[in-house]
mmCIF file of C-alpha atoms and ligand atoms in Angstrom:
data_model
loop_
_atom_site.group_PDB
_atom_site.id
_atom_site.type_symbol
_atom_site.label_atom_id
_atom_site.label_comp_id
_atom_site.label_asym_id
_atom_site.label_seq_id
_atom_site.Cartn_x
_atom_site.Cartn_y
_atom_site.Cartn_z
ATOM 1 C CA MET C 867 -0.209 0.094 -0.163
ATOM 2 C CA LEU C 868 1.066 3.667 -0.643
ATOM 3 C CA LYS C 869 2.038 6.014 1.684
ATOM 4 C CA PHE C 870 -1.169 8.168 2.276
ATOM 5 C CA ASN C 871 -0.564 11.677 0.830
ATOM 6 C CA PRO C 872 -2.689 14.409 1.816
ATOM 7 C CA MET C 873 -1.832 16.569 -1.670
ATOM 8 C CA PHE C 874 -3.159 13.037 -4.024
ATOM 9 C CA THR C 875 -4.091 10.068 -1.995
ATOM 10 C CA PRO C 876 -7.732 11.783 -1.431
ATOM 11 C CA TRP C 877 -8.076 13.139 -4.658
ATOM 12 C CA GLN C 878 -7.111 9.520 -6.383
ATOM 13 C CA VAL C 879 -10.392 8.389 -5.362
ATOM 14 C CA ALA C 880 -11.475 5.383 -7.859
ATOM 15 C CA GLU C 881 -14.979 4.622 -8.738
ATOM 16 C CA GLN C 882 -14.132 1.361 -9.295
ATOM 17 C CA ASP C 883 -13.341 0.614 -5.694
ATOM 18 C CA PHE C 884 -17.023 1.059 -4.502
ATOM 19 C CA PRO C 885 -17.277 -1.694 -2.088
ATOM 20 C CA LYS C 886 -20.482 -3.184 -4.104
ATOM 21 C CA ASP C 887 -20.735 -6.625 -2.071
ATOM 22 C CA GLY C 888 -19.728 -4.604 0.506
ATOM 23 C CA ALA C 889 -21.612 -4.285 4.182
ATOM 24 C CA LEU C 890 -23.611 -1.140 3.927
ATOM 25 C CA GLU C 891 -21.954 1.092 6.247
ATOM 26 C CA GLU C 892 -18.506 0.544 4.037
ATOM 27 C CA LYS C 893 -20.217 1.802 0.996
ATOM 28 C CA PHE C 894 -21.600 4.781 2.816
ATOM 29 C CA LYS C 895 -18.309 4.858 3.619
ATOM 30 C CA PHE C 896 -17.059 5.307 0.536
ATOM 31 C CA LEU C 897 -19.859 7.995 -0.471
ATOM 32 C CA LEU C 898 -17.715 10.314 2.290
ATOM 33 C CA ARG C 899 -14.697 9.945 0.612
ATOM 34 C CA TYR C 900 -16.272 12.398 -2.095
ATOM 35 C CA ALA C 901 -17.467 14.649 0.420
ATOM 36 C CA ILE C 902 -14.290 15.296 2.299
ATOM 37 C CA LEU C 903 -13.095 16.806 -1.350
ATOM 38 C CA ALA C 904 -15.658 19.820 -0.746
ATOM 39 C CA PRO C 905 -14.137 23.073 -0.506
ATOM 40 C CA SER C 906 -14.133 24.736 3.411
ATOM 41 C CA GLY C 907 -12.682 28.420 4.689
ATOM 42 C CA HIS C 908 -8.596 27.949 4.543
ATOM 43 C CA ASN C 909 -9.336 24.535 3.475
ATOM 44 C CA THR C 910 -10.046 24.010 7.631
ATOM 45 C CA GLN C 911 -12.404 20.990 6.900
ATOM 46 C CA PRO C 912 -14.516 21.650 9.794
ATOM 47 C CA TRP C 913 -16.646 18.328 9.507
ATOM 48 C CA LYS C 914 -17.386 15.116 10.854
ATOM 49 C CA PHE C 915 -19.596 12.143 10.250
ATOM 50 C CA LYS C 916 -20.676 9.400 12.218
ATOM 51 C CA LEU C 917 -21.995 6.248 10.286
ATOM 52 C CA GLN C 918 -25.589 4.603 10.950
ATOM 53 C CA PRO C 919 -27.108 1.634 9.445
ATOM 54 C CA ASP C 920 -29.435 3.909 7.913
ATOM 55 C CA GLY C 921 -27.077 6.963 6.714
ATOM 56 C CA VAL C 922 -24.385 9.575 7.959
ATOM 57 C CA PHE C 923 -24.531 11.963 10.632
ATOM 58 C CA ILE C 924 -23.176 15.146 9.659
ATOM 59 C CA TYR C 925 -21.104 17.341 12.757
ATOM 60 C CA ALA C 926 -20.119 20.448 12.664
ATOM 61 C CA ASP C 927 -16.244 20.292 14.398
ATOM 62 C CA TYR C 928 -16.081 23.750 15.898
ATOM 63 C CA THR C 929 -12.404 23.271 17.185
ATOM 64 C CA ARG C 930 -11.584 24.204 13.495
ATOM 65 C CA ARG C 931 -13.321 27.506 13.491
ATOM 66 C CA LEU C 932 -11.896 30.733 11.889
ATOM 67 C CA HIS C 933 -12.420 33.324 14.858
ATOM 68 C CA VAL C 934 -11.001 36.491 13.166
ATOM 69 C CA VAL C 935 -12.509 35.952 9.438
ATOM 70 C CA ASP C 936 -15.768 33.760 10.336
ATOM 71 C CA PRO C 937 -16.391 34.989 13.977
ATOM 72 C CA ASP C 938 -20.057 33.852 13.889
ATOM 73 C CA ASN C 939 -19.359 30.269 11.983
ATOM 74 C CA ARG C 940 -21.276 31.345 9.087
ATOM 75 C CA GLU C 941 -18.324 29.939 6.497
ATOM 76 C CA LEU C 942 -18.344 26.640 8.531
ATOM 77 C CA VAL C 943 -21.769 26.128 8.318
ATOM 78 C CA ILE C 944 -21.544 26.548 4.185
ATOM 79 C CA SER C 945 -18.448 24.604 4.386
ATOM 80 C CA ILE C 946 -20.392 21.763 5.741
ATOM 81 C CA GLY C 947 -23.137 22.757 2.867
ATOM 82 C CA ALA C 948 -20.673 21.832 0.794
ATOM 83 C CA ALA C 949 -19.586 18.524 1.863
ATOM 84 C CA ILE C 950 -23.522 17.774 1.776
ATOM 85 C CA MET C 951 -24.084 18.666 -1.956
ATOM 86 C CA ASN C 952 -20.807 16.265 -2.643
ATOM 87 C CA LEU C 953 -22.370 13.254 -0.749
ATOM 88 C CA ARG C 954 -25.565 13.452 -2.443
ATOM 89 C CA VAL C 955 -24.270 13.798 -6.319
ATOM 90 C CA ALA C 956 -21.915 11.068 -4.963
ATOM 91 C CA ALA C 957 -24.819 8.757 -3.427
ATOM 92 C CA ALA C 958 -26.815 10.043 -6.509
ATOM 93 C CA TYR C 959 -23.973 8.647 -9.006
ATOM 94 C CA PHE C 960 -23.674 5.239 -6.711
ATOM 95 C CA GLY C 961 -27.517 4.405 -6.897
ATOM 96 C CA TYR C 962 -28.757 5.807 -3.122
ATOM 97 C CA ALA C 963 -31.352 7.949 -2.616
ATOM 98 C CA CYS C 964 -30.403 10.558 -0.400
ATOM 99 C CA THR C 965 -32.808 12.496 2.099
ATOM 100 C CA VAL C 966 -30.851 15.203 4.122
ATOM 101 C CA GLN C 967 -32.392 16.746 7.175
ATOM 102 C CA TYR C 968 -31.142 19.475 8.629
ATOM 103 C CA GLN C 969 -30.593 19.954 12.716
ATOM 104 C CA PRO C 970 -32.260 16.624 13.379
ATOM 105 C CA LYS C 971 -32.009 16.861 17.119
ATOM 106 C CA ALA C 972 -32.539 19.836 19.482
ATOM 107 C CA ASN C 973 -29.671 20.945 21.577
ATOM 108 C CA THR C 974 -27.299 19.316 19.950
ATOM 109 C CA PRO C 975 -25.381 22.099 18.508
ATOM 110 C CA GLU C 976 -22.495 20.254 16.551
ATOM 111 C CA LEU C 977 -25.103 17.940 14.725
ATOM 112 C CA LEU C 978 -25.781 19.837 11.068
ATOM 113 C CA ALA C 979 -27.816 17.001 9.312
ATOM 114 C CA PHE C 980 -28.336 13.238 9.129
ATOM 115 C CA ALA C 981 -28.218 12.458 5.570
ATOM 116 C CA ARG C 982 -30.581 9.288 4.827
ATOM 117 C CA LEU C 983 -29.181 6.822 2.517
ATOM 118 C CA SER C 984 -31.377 4.010 0.427
ATOM 119 C CA GLU C 985 -30.180 2.122 -2.290
ATOM 120 C CA SER C 986 -32.951 3.584 -5.831
ATOM 121 C CA SER C 987 -32.755 2.363 -8.737
ATOM 122 C CA GLN C 988 -34.033 6.244 -10.130
ATOM 123 C CA THR C 989 -31.402 8.483 -8.393
ATOM 124 C CA ASP C 990 -31.330 12.200 -9.556
ATOM 125 C CA HIS C 991 -30.258 12.584 -13.113
ATOM 126 C CA GLU C 992 -28.877 15.735 -13.056
ATOM 127 C CA LEU C 993 -26.820 15.722 -9.799
ATOM 128 C CA LYS C 994 -25.219 12.474 -11.504
ATOM 129 C CA LYS C 995 -23.953 14.714 -13.870
ATOM 130 C CA LEU C 996 -21.946 16.015 -11.439
ATOM 131 C CA PHE C 997 -20.259 13.130 -10.276
ATOM 132 C CA HIS C 998 -16.924 13.207 -12.399
ATOM 133 C CA ALA C 999 -16.470 17.549 -11.227
ATOM 134 C CA ILE C 1000 -16.365 16.370 -7.200
ATOM 135 C CA VAL C 1001 -12.521 15.511 -8.073
ATOM 136 C CA GLN C 1002 -11.997 18.076 -11.173
ATOM 137 C CA ARG C 1003 -13.110 21.207 -8.847
ATOM 138 C CA ARG C 1004 -10.519 23.585 -7.703
ATOM 139 C CA THR C 1005 -10.522 27.314 -6.500
ATOM 140 C CA ASN C 1006 -8.593 29.295 -9.441
ATOM 141 C CA ARG C 1007 -6.882 32.061 -7.796
ATOM 142 C CA ASN C 1008 -5.366 32.753 -10.876
ATOM 143 C CA ALA C 1009 -6.419 35.720 -13.352
ATOM 144 C CA TYR C 1010 -9.009 35.025 -16.352
ATOM 145 C CA GLU C 1011 -9.873 35.617 -19.570
ATOM 146 C CA VAL C 1012 -11.802 38.826 -20.625
ATOM 147 C CA ARG C 1013 -14.489 37.298 -22.331
ATOM 148 C CA SER C 1014 -18.150 36.917 -21.550
ATOM 149 C CA LEU C 1015 -20.350 33.489 -20.731
ATOM 150 C CA ALA C 1016 -22.065 32.411 -23.985
ATOM 151 C CA GLU C 1017 -25.590 33.007 -23.630
ATOM 152 C CA ASP C 1018 -26.372 29.015 -23.252
ATOM 153 C CA GLU C 1019 -23.891 28.624 -20.564
ATOM 154 C CA LEU C 1020 -25.039 31.239 -18.584
ATOM 155 C CA LYS C 1021 -28.844 30.059 -19.175
ATOM 156 C CA ARG C 1022 -27.708 26.833 -17.776
ATOM 157 C CA LEU C 1023 -25.973 28.352 -14.673
ATOM 158 C CA GLN C 1024 -29.264 30.529 -14.184
ATOM 159 C CA LYS C 1025 -31.573 27.330 -14.186
ATOM 160 C CA LEU C 1026 -29.930 26.626 -10.851
ATOM 161 C CA THR C 1027 -30.008 30.139 -8.813
ATOM 162 C CA ALA C 1028 -33.571 29.560 -6.935
ATOM 163 C CA GLY C 1029 -33.505 26.945 -3.872
ATOM 164 C CA LYS C 1030 -35.842 27.275 -0.920
ATOM 165 C CA LYS C 1031 -34.131 29.560 2.208
ATOM 166 C CA ALA C 1032 -31.361 31.022 0.265
ATOM 167 C CA ALA C 1033 -30.728 31.959 -3.633
ATOM 168 C CA ILE C 1034 -27.962 32.665 -5.915
ATOM 169 C CA ARG C 1035 -27.768 36.187 -8.221
ATOM 170 C CA ILE C 1036 -25.187 36.028 -11.382
ATOM 171 C CA VAL C 1037 -24.188 39.788 -12.216
ATOM 172 C CA THR C 1038 -22.711 40.174 -15.558
ATOM 173 C CA ASP C 1039 -23.557 43.934 -15.611
ATOM 174 C CA LYS C 1040 -20.123 45.849 -15.806
ATOM 175 C CA ALA C 1041 -21.626 48.735 -13.662
ATOM 176 C CA ILE C 1042 -22.690 47.055 -11.148
ATOM 177 C CA GLN C 1043 -19.729 44.547 -11.040
ATOM 178 C CA THR C 1044 -17.664 48.072 -10.746
ATOM 179 C CA SER C 1045 -19.440 48.966 -7.657
ATOM 180 C CA ILE C 1046 -18.722 45.384 -6.485
ATOM 181 C CA ALA C 1047 -15.194 45.523 -7.062
ATOM 182 C CA GLU C 1048 -14.784 48.658 -5.184
ATOM 183 C CA LEU C 1049 -16.227 47.250 -2.314
ATOM 184 C CA VAL C 1050 -14.196 43.947 -3.279
ATOM 185 C CA SER C 1051 -10.513 46.464 -2.710
ATOM 186 C CA GLU C 1052 -12.148 47.979 0.175
ATOM 187 C CA GLY C 1053 -12.419 45.034 1.910
ATOM 188 C CA ASP C 1054 -8.476 43.824 0.923
ATOM 189 C CA TYR C 1055 -7.319 46.998 2.556
ATOM 190 C CA ILE C 1056 -9.602 46.705 5.941
ATOM 191 C CA GLN C 1057 -8.561 42.760 6.399
ATOM 192 C CA MET C 1058 -5.145 43.292 5.496
ATOM 193 C CA SER C 1059 -4.188 46.023 7.822
ATOM 194 C CA ASP C 1060 -5.610 44.095 10.624
ATOM 195 C CA PRO C 1061 -2.782 41.887 12.199
ATOM 196 C CA ALA C 1062 -5.089 39.681 13.755
ATOM 197 C CA PHE C 1063 -6.714 38.431 10.399
ATOM 198 C CA ARG C 1064 -3.295 38.229 9.097
ATOM 199 C CA GLN C 1065 -2.060 35.928 11.818
ATOM 200 C CA GLU C 1066 -5.166 33.605 11.240
ATOM 201 C CA LEU C 1067 -4.480 33.178 7.249
ATOM 202 C CA ALA C 1068 -0.949 32.852 7.971
ATOM 203 C CA SER C 1069 -1.926 29.867 10.432
ATOM 204 C CA TRP C 1070 -3.577 28.023 7.947
ATOM 205 C CA VAL C 1071 -0.843 28.799 4.935
ATOM 206 C CA ARG C 1072 1.594 25.812 4.328
ATOM 207 C CA SER C 1073 4.216 24.806 2.173
ATOM 208 C CA ASN C 1074 4.129 23.844 -1.052
ATOM 209 C CA TRP C 1075 5.334 20.672 0.124
ATOM 210 C CA THR C 1076 3.384 20.242 3.204
ATOM 211 C CA ARG C 1077 2.188 16.883 4.431
ATOM 212 C CA ARG C 1078 -0.411 18.168 6.332
ATOM 213 C CA GLY C 1079 -3.928 16.937 5.725
ATOM 214 C CA ASP C 1080 -5.536 20.939 5.690
ATOM 215 C CA GLY C 1081 -4.896 24.127 4.910
ATOM 216 C CA ILE C 1082 -3.700 26.345 1.902
ATOM 217 C CA ALA C 1083 -0.806 25.632 0.264
ATOM 218 C CA ALA C 1084 0.833 28.380 -1.203
ATOM 219 C CA TYR C 1085 0.747 27.346 -4.845
ATOM 220 C CA GLY C 1086 -3.071 28.415 -4.282
ATOM 221 C CA PHE C 1087 -1.847 31.761 -4.084
ATOM 222 C CA GLY C 1088 0.367 31.786 -7.060
ATOM 223 C CA ILE C 1089 3.694 31.076 -4.568
ATOM 224 C CA PRO C 1090 6.526 29.048 -6.066
ATOM 225 C CA GLY C 1091 8.855 26.169 -4.874
ATOM 226 C CA ILE C 1092 11.128 27.023 -2.365
ATOM 227 C CA ILE C 1093 9.697 31.179 -1.829
ATOM 228 C CA SER C 1094 6.500 28.995 -0.464
ATOM 229 C CA TRP C 1095 8.309 28.249 2.989
ATOM 230 C CA LEU C 1096 8.574 31.529 3.633
ATOM 231 C CA GLY C 1097 4.644 32.169 2.415
ATOM 232 C CA PRO C 1098 2.967 32.174 6.195
ATOM 233 C CA TRP C 1099 6.111 34.654 7.645
ATOM 234 C CA PHE C 1100 5.435 36.816 4.763
ATOM 235 C CA MET C 1101 1.429 36.777 5.212
ATOM 236 C CA ARG C 1102 1.553 37.160 8.976
ATOM 237 C CA THR C 1103 4.510 40.143 8.376
ATOM 238 C CA PHE C 1104 3.620 42.419 5.660
ATOM 239 C CA ASP C 1105 0.051 43.964 5.027
ATOM 240 C CA LEU C 1106 -0.736 43.121 1.164
ATOM 241 C CA GLY C 1107 -3.824 45.091 1.529
ATOM 242 C CA LYS C 1108 -2.472 47.781 -1.804
ATOM 243 C CA PRO C 1109 -0.930 44.888 -3.863
ATOM 244 C CA GLN C 1110 -4.279 42.585 -3.117
ATOM 245 C CA ALA C 1111 -6.726 45.301 -3.443
ATOM 246 C CA LYS C 1112 -5.624 46.359 -7.119
ATOM 247 C CA LYS C 1113 -5.654 42.576 -8.649
ATOM 248 C CA ASP C 1114 -9.276 42.000 -6.458
ATOM 249 C CA TYR C 1115 -10.492 45.271 -8.260
ATOM 250 C CA GLN C 1116 -9.164 44.240 -11.684
ATOM 251 C CA PHE C 1117 -10.908 40.407 -10.824
ATOM 252 C CA ALA C 1118 -13.934 41.736 -10.017
ATOM 253 C CA LYS C 1119 -14.448 44.359 -12.499
ATOM 254 C CA GLU C 1120 -13.252 42.453 -15.427
ATOM 255 C CA ALA C 1121 -15.034 38.937 -14.640
ATOM 256 C CA ALA C 1122 -17.460 37.028 -16.727
ATOM 257 C CA ALA C 1123 -19.947 36.928 -14.127
ATOM 258 C CA LEU C 1124 -19.916 37.488 -9.895
ATOM 259 C CA VAL C 1125 -22.095 35.416 -8.563
ATOM 260 C CA ILE C 1126 -23.465 36.032 -5.008
ATOM 261 C CA VAL C 1127 -25.068 33.357 -2.522
ATOM 262 C CA HIS C 1128 -27.452 35.051 -0.455
ATOM 263 C CA GLY C 1129 -30.089 33.782 2.170
ATOM 264 C CA GLU C 1130 -30.465 34.332 5.971
ATOM 265 C CA ASP C 1131 -27.938 33.800 8.823
ATOM 266 C CA THR C 1132 -29.388 30.401 10.100
ATOM 267 C CA LYS C 1133 -27.780 27.507 10.064
ATOM 268 C CA GLU C 1134 -30.964 26.359 7.545
ATOM 269 C CA SER C 1135 -30.179 29.255 5.770
ATOM 270 C CA LEU C 1136 -26.546 28.712 5.622
ATOM 271 C CA LEU C 1137 -26.617 24.694 4.875
ATOM 272 C CA GLU C 1138 -28.339 25.511 1.849
ATOM 273 C CA VAL C 1139 -26.234 28.180 0.564
ATOM 274 C CA GLY C 1140 -23.239 25.932 1.196
ATOM 275 C CA GLU C 1141 -25.364 22.994 -1.271
ATOM 276 C CA MET C 1142 -26.283 25.391 -3.994
ATOM 277 C CA PHE C 1143 -22.914 27.012 -3.804
ATOM 278 C CA GLU C 1144 -21.296 23.693 -4.329
ATOM 279 C CA ARG C 1145 -23.788 22.304 -6.904
ATOM 280 C CA PHE C 1146 -23.366 25.663 -8.717
ATOM 281 C CA VAL C 1147 -19.560 25.257 -8.863
ATOM 282 C CA LEU C 1148 -19.794 21.527 -9.883
ATOM 283 C CA THR C 1149 -21.719 22.400 -12.634
ATOM 284 C CA ALA C 1150 -19.294 25.468 -13.743
ATOM 285 C CA THR C 1151 -16.495 23.113 -13.683
ATOM 286 C CA SER C 1152 -18.407 20.352 -15.992
ATOM 287 C CA MET C 1153 -18.502 23.091 -18.067
ATOM 288 C CA GLY C 1154 -15.322 23.916 -18.174
ATOM 289 C CA LEU C 1155 -15.472 27.231 -15.899
ATOM 290 C CA GLN C 1156 -13.489 27.922 -13.339
ATOM 291 C CA TYR C 1157 -13.904 30.405 -10.133
ATOM 292 C CA ALA C 1158 -12.372 31.591 -6.825
ATOM 293 C CA PHE C 1159 -13.818 34.045 -4.236
ATOM 294 C CA LEU C 1160 -14.065 37.394 -3.792
ATOM 295 C CA ASN C 1161 -15.867 37.477 -0.004
ATOM 296 C CA GLN C 1162 -14.302 40.184 1.358
ATOM 297 C CA PRO C 1163 -17.505 42.484 1.166
ATOM 298 C CA VAL C 1164 -19.462 39.702 2.879
ATOM 299 C CA GLU C 1165 -16.885 39.169 5.681
ATOM 300 C CA VAL C 1166 -16.488 42.911 6.743
ATOM 301 C CA GLN C 1167 -19.923 44.073 8.200
ATOM 302 C CA ASP C 1168 -19.780 47.389 6.863
ATOM 303 C CA LEU C 1169 -19.152 46.401 3.370
ATOM 304 C CA ARG C 1170 -21.469 43.596 3.773
ATOM 305 C CA THR C 1171 -24.532 46.128 4.232
ATOM 306 C CA ARG C 1172 -23.587 47.664 1.076
ATOM 307 C CA LEU C 1173 -23.464 45.204 -1.042
ATOM 308 C CA ARG C 1174 -26.641 44.319 -0.109
ATOM 309 C CA ALA C 1175 -27.720 47.545 -0.759
ATOM 310 C CA ILE C 1176 -26.083 47.577 -3.963
ATOM 311 C CA LEU C 1177 -27.860 44.152 -4.906
ATOM 312 C CA GLY C 1178 -31.287 45.242 -3.699
ATOM 313 C CA LEU C 1179 -31.405 41.813 -1.707
ATOM 314 C CA ALA C 1180 -34.383 41.084 0.791
ATOM 315 C CA ASP C 1181 -32.250 38.731 2.514
ATOM 316 C CA LEU C 1182 -28.104 38.733 3.184
ATOM 317 C CA PRO C 1183 -25.313 38.321 1.069
ATOM 318 C CA GLN C 1184 -23.299 35.010 1.987
ATOM 319 C CA LEU C 1185 -20.788 34.327 -0.652
ATOM 320 C CA LEU C 1186 -19.010 36.160 -3.576
ATOM 321 C CA PHE C 1187 -16.977 34.845 -5.962
ATOM 322 C CA ARG C 1188 -15.948 35.470 -9.691
ATOM 323 C CA ILE C 1189 -16.126 32.806 -12.765
ATOM 324 C CA GLY C 1190 -14.689 33.041 -16.152
ATOM 325 C CA TYR C 1191 -12.871 30.762 -18.623
ATOM 326 C CA ALA C 1192 -9.485 30.306 -17.313
ATOM 327 C CA GLU C 1193 -6.010 27.500 -17.573
ATOM 328 C CA PRO C 1194 -7.498 24.994 -15.014
ATOM 329 C CA GLN C 1195 -5.722 24.923 -11.524
ATOM 330 C CA LYS C 1196 -3.725 21.685 -11.958
ATOM 331 C CA ARG C 1197 -3.142 20.909 -8.247
ATOM 332 C CA ALA C 1198 -5.281 20.104 -5.619
ATOM 333 C CA MET C 1199 -5.347 21.328 -2.124
ATOM 334 C CA PRO C 1200 -4.765 18.812 0.747
ATOM 335 C CA ARG C 1201 -7.507 16.829 2.968
ATOM 336 C CA ARG C 1202 -7.140 14.845 5.891
ATOM 337 C CA PRO C 1203 -7.481 11.323 5.329
ATOM 338 C CA LEU C 1204 -11.439 10.015 6.026
ATOM 339 C CA ASP C 1205 -10.674 8.153 9.404
ATOM 340 C CA ASP C 1206 -9.601 11.669 10.841
ATOM 341 C CA VAL C 1207 -13.234 12.653 10.672
ATOM 342 C CA LEU C 1208 -15.272 10.012 10.883
ATOM 343 C CA ILE C 1209 -16.321 9.294 14.983
ATOM 344 C CA GLU C 1210 -16.720 6.127 16.004
ATOM 345 C CA GLY C 1211 -19.134 3.732 17.569
HETATM 346 C C1 LIG Z 967 -17.023 29.040 2.738
HETATM 347 C C2 LIG Z 967 -15.915 29.222 2.009
HETATM 348 C C3 LIG Z 967 -14.987 30.616 1.944
HETATM 349 C C4 LIG Z 967 -14.153 30.781 1.016
HETATM 350 N N1 LIG Z 967 -14.056 31.569 1.557
HETATM 351 C C5 LIG Z 967 -12.555 32.168 0.487
HETATM 352 C C6 LIG Z 967 -12.238 33.542 0.317
HETATM 353 O O1 LIG Z 967 -12.316 34.619 1.294
HETATM 354 N N2 LIG Z 967 -10.938 33.386 -0.547
HETATM 355 C C7 LIG Z 967 -10.423 32.462 -0.823
HETATM 356 O O2 LIG Z 967 -9.578 32.877 -1.864
HETATM 357 N N3 LIG Z 967 -10.556 31.159 -1.074
HETATM 358 C C8 LIG Z 967 -11.710 30.997 -0.113
HETATM 359 N N4 LIG Z 967 -13.005 29.594 -0.073
HETATM 360 C C9 LIG Z 967 -11.776 28.941 -0.576
HETATM 361 C C10 LIG Z 967 -10.921 27.610 0.397
HETATM 362 O O3 LIG Z 967 -9.833 28.503 0.806
HETATM 363 C C11 LIG Z 967 -10.343 26.416 -0.266
HETATM 364 O O4 LIG Z 967 -11.617 25.691 -0.845
HETATM 365 C C12 LIG Z 967 -9.671 25.775 0.415
HETATM 366 O O5 LIG Z 967 -8.257 26.238 0.584
HETATM 367 C C13 LIG Z 967 -9.784 24.362 -0.148
HETATM 368 O O6 LIG Z 967 -9.248 24.428 -1.895
HETATM 369 P P1 LIG Z 967 -10.201 23.390 -3.059
HETATM 370 O O7 LIG Z 967 -11.192 24.753 -3.135
HETATM 371 O O8 LIG Z 967 -8.878 24.164 -4.430
HETATM 372 O O9 LIG Z 967 -10.373 22.294 -3.033
HETATM 373 C C14 LIG Z 967 -13.563 29.644 0.689
HETATM 374 C C15 LIG Z 967 -13.903 28.804 0.610
HETATM 375 C C16 LIG Z 967 -15.258 28.146 1.059
HETATM 376 C C17 LIG Z 967 -16.619 26.927 0.919
#
């Protein structure tokens, strides 16, 4: 057996290894190998799972919370929603109906959902189509081509915008993009000038040869080779607000589209935000599109109010990202072994 490498091993999950003749719990465990490939804030992977005879309990791991950038655990809960969507897609692909109940037990704040799984010959066809995108999806922070989305692509994405307690807005109007770009760059100045923000980010930045299963390897920020060893020190020590603001302003303004997922600040709504976001980016990935976050105006309270006003939202902006055409980001971010996030017994 090859040694576990967090950069590669989790991403090399092969569908032919699905334990067709295995016990039900073994099958559910295999499906979770796709759930843990979901994105999460700073790649904290703030989830835990407990296998049950009829499904999986999904927990928040609050020990992995980001006190500075996400003081209310908003993005933590959203990340778990993204993992739930991956589980739904993998379940559909391997022939399991998946019904998810949010917050199944009162007075258990860690327990966010129960995914009931049952064999079915008629699983969701649209979800199945996203299966191969799970291992292809990457956050891609590079520059994209300055090119509009094709009409049919936009139409396909528009179909994913309505939810129950959350929704998605796709912005392609350049004037609105420019107003949002201004908030993004303001956000960069505010966040990067805060030593606590930089300290927290730095504590999750890893060298390009990291053997740790979490955090953001420096290549995710375009930091190459040997210099990547200095990545955390660099982030911690220098206020990079000005160059970051300039770059992000351009990215937001020129993006083929800006996408806002919005909803309320309740756990139910945030889980749905995460699910809708992940479905959206898996679809975009399957279409050959790239995406990266510009969450600054959602993370700074005053900017969030202004973003809400620009968009005329009745509820609150939760995520902001750009999509477009670019060379795919080849290298994946590390993941912890599945056994590290399973609760036994
Ligand atoms: C809720 C959430 C918030 C995130 N916020 C940011 C962000 O503000 N800036 C950023 O560059 N990446 C952000 N990310 C992306 C993560 O850093 C990324 O998912 C993680 O490093 C794993 O990499 P991968 O998406 O390529 O698998 C966010 C992801 C999630 C799910």
